[in-house]
Amino acid sequence: SNLADVGDDREAGISMTCMFTHLKFVELREAEGCDNELKFMRFLLKKSMVLEKVNLFFRSASDFLDRVEQVTAFKRNLRALPTASSSIKL
C-alpha cells in the first residue's frame, strides 16, 4: 500500500533499484487481484530487467463466480503492462 512512497526515500529507492536488476523469479501467494497488487506488479515488471518468471497464486473465496471475474480481469490487466524483461513468463 505504500508503493508510491518508495520514490520519496532516495536511499530506499537506490537499494530497491539494485535489487530489482538481479531479480529472476517472483512468487506471490494469497493474491486477491486488487489495485494495490496490480500497482506492485506494474512497478516490479517495469524495474526487473532480468525477470524470467512470475507465479501468482490467488486466494480462494466463498463467492466463486465474482472471484473468477476479478482474477480474470487482474490477469488481463497484468498482461497489458509493459515489461523491462523480454523473456518474462507470467
mmCIF file of C-alpha atoms in Angstrom:
data_model
loop_
_atom_site.group_PDB
_atom_site.id
_atom_site.type_symbol
_atom_site.label_atom_id
_atom_site.label_comp_id
_atom_site.label_asym_id
_atom_site.label_seq_id
_atom_site.Cartn_x
_atom_site.Cartn_y
_atom_site.Cartn_z
ATOM 1 C CA SER A 1 0.000 0.000 0.000
ATOM 2 C CA ASN A 2 2.997 2.335 0.412
ATOM 3 C CA LEU A 3 4.463 1.676 -3.017
ATOM 4 C CA ALA A 4 4.174 5.332 -4.040
ATOM 5 C CA ASP A 5 6.342 6.294 -1.047
ATOM 6 C CA VAL A 6 9.379 4.342 -2.299
ATOM 7 C CA GLY A 7 10.432 7.159 -4.613
ATOM 8 C CA ASP A 8 10.364 9.669 -1.752
ATOM 9 C CA ASP A 9 13.207 7.998 0.134
ATOM 10 C CA ARG A 10 16.297 8.300 -2.055
ATOM 11 C CA GLU A 11 18.281 5.608 -0.210
ATOM 12 C CA ALA A 12 15.408 3.100 -0.277
ATOM 13 C CA GLY A 13 14.867 3.846 -3.962
ATOM 14 C CA ILE A 14 18.513 3.127 -4.797
ATOM 15 C CA SER A 15 18.611 -0.162 -2.898
ATOM 16 C CA MET A 16 15.277 -1.207 -4.409
ATOM 17 C CA THR A 17 16.550 -0.476 -7.922
ATOM 18 C CA CYS A 18 19.715 -2.515 -7.355
ATOM 19 C CA MET A 19 17.692 -5.412 -6.005
ATOM 20 C CA PHE A 20 15.372 -5.470 -9.000
ATOM 21 C CA THR A 21 18.214 -5.533 -11.531
ATOM 22 C CA HIS A 22 19.084 -9.075 -10.357
ATOM 23 C CA LEU A 23 15.604 -10.438 -9.701
ATOM 24 C CA LYS A 24 14.804 -13.513 -11.819
ATOM 25 C CA PHE A 25 11.876 -15.184 -10.072
ATOM 26 C CA VAL A 26 8.849 -13.902 -8.130
ATOM 27 C CA GLU A 27 6.124 -15.868 -6.398
ATOM 28 C CA LEU A 28 3.114 -14.119 -4.906
ATOM 29 C CA ARG A 29 0.810 -16.226 -2.730
ATOM 30 C CA GLU A 30 -2.663 -15.416 -1.451
ATOM 31 C CA ALA A 31 -3.126 -12.694 -4.070
ATOM 32 C CA GLU A 32 -6.537 -11.049 -4.171
ATOM 33 C CA GLY A 33 -6.325 -9.324 -7.535
ATOM 34 C CA CYS A 34 -6.714 -5.851 -6.025
ATOM 35 C CA ASP A 35 -5.483 -2.494 -7.355
ATOM 36 C CA ASN A 36 -2.519 -2.353 -4.946
ATOM 37 C CA GLU A 37 -1.283 -5.720 -6.160
ATOM 38 C CA LEU A 38 -1.555 -4.524 -9.744
ATOM 39 C CA LYS A 39 0.409 -1.365 -8.840
ATOM 40 C CA PHE A 40 3.092 -3.507 -7.216
ATOM 41 C CA MET A 41 3.270 -5.768 -10.260
ATOM 42 C CA ARG A 42 3.487 -2.719 -12.569
ATOM 43 C CA PHE A 43 6.446 -1.446 -10.526
ATOM 44 C CA LEU A 44 8.056 -4.890 -10.438
ATOM 45 C CA LEU A 45 7.707 -5.528 -14.174
ATOM 46 C CA LYS A 46 8.980 -2.056 -15.021
ATOM 47 C CA LYS A 47 12.121 -2.339 -12.858
ATOM 48 C CA SER A 48 13.099 -6.006 -13.194
ATOM 49 C CA MET A 49 15.250 -6.241 -16.289
ATOM 50 C CA VAL A 50 16.237 -9.939 -15.986
ATOM 51 C CA LEU A 51 12.971 -11.246 -14.570
ATOM 52 C CA GLU A 52 12.180 -14.627 -16.094
ATOM 53 C CA LYS A 53 9.161 -15.969 -14.255
ATOM 54 C CA VAL A 54 6.260 -14.718 -12.126
ATOM 55 C CA ASN A 55 3.993 -17.185 -10.349
ATOM 56 C CA LEU A 56 0.760 -15.889 -8.845
ATOM 57 C CA PHE A 57 -1.413 -17.930 -6.519
ATOM 58 C CA PHE A 58 -4.802 -16.405 -5.807
ATOM 59 C CA ARG A 59 -6.693 -16.703 -2.551
ATOM 60 C CA SER A 60 -9.901 -18.680 -2.804
ATOM 61 C CA ALA A 61 -13.159 -17.043 -1.796
ATOM 62 C CA SER A 62 -16.669 -18.141 -0.895
ATOM 63 C CA ASP A 63 -18.278 -16.213 -3.776
ATOM 64 C CA PHE A 64 -16.654 -18.206 -6.560
ATOM 65 C CA LEU A 65 -18.208 -16.530 -9.634
ATOM 66 C CA ASP A 66 -17.323 -12.990 -8.559
ATOM 67 C CA ARG A 67 -13.835 -14.207 -7.707
ATOM 68 C CA VAL A 68 -13.339 -15.736 -11.151
ATOM 69 C CA GLU A 69 -14.304 -12.446 -12.806
ATOM 70 C CA GLN A 70 -11.949 -10.470 -10.528
ATOM 71 C CA VAL A 71 -9.000 -12.798 -11.167
ATOM 72 C CA THR A 72 -9.692 -12.832 -14.918
ATOM 73 C CA ALA A 73 -9.697 -9.014 -15.023
ATOM 74 C CA PHE A 74 -6.497 -8.891 -12.954
ATOM 75 C CA LYS A 75 -4.721 -11.311 -15.313
ATOM 76 C CA ARG A 76 -5.884 -9.337 -18.367
ATOM 77 C CA ASN A 77 -4.607 -6.075 -16.841
ATOM 78 C CA LEU A 78 -1.348 -7.725 -15.803
ATOM 79 C CA ARG A 79 -0.646 -9.000 -19.325
ATOM 80 C CA ALA A 80 -1.227 -5.496 -20.697
ATOM 81 C CA LEU A 81 1.543 -3.995 -18.536
ATOM 82 C CA PRO A 82 4.869 -3.093 -20.150
ATOM 83 C CA THR A 83 7.864 -5.159 -19.002
ATOM 84 C CA ALA A 84 11.574 -4.396 -18.794
ATOM 85 C CA SER A 85 12.431 -8.056 -19.347
ATOM 86 C CA SER A 86 11.975 -9.540 -22.787
ATOM 87 C CA SER A 87 11.973 -13.148 -21.517
ATOM 88 C CA ILE A 88 9.330 -12.982 -18.796
ATOM 89 C CA LYS A 89 6.797 -15.763 -18.349
ATOM 90 C CA LEU A 90 3.677 -14.938 -16.342
#
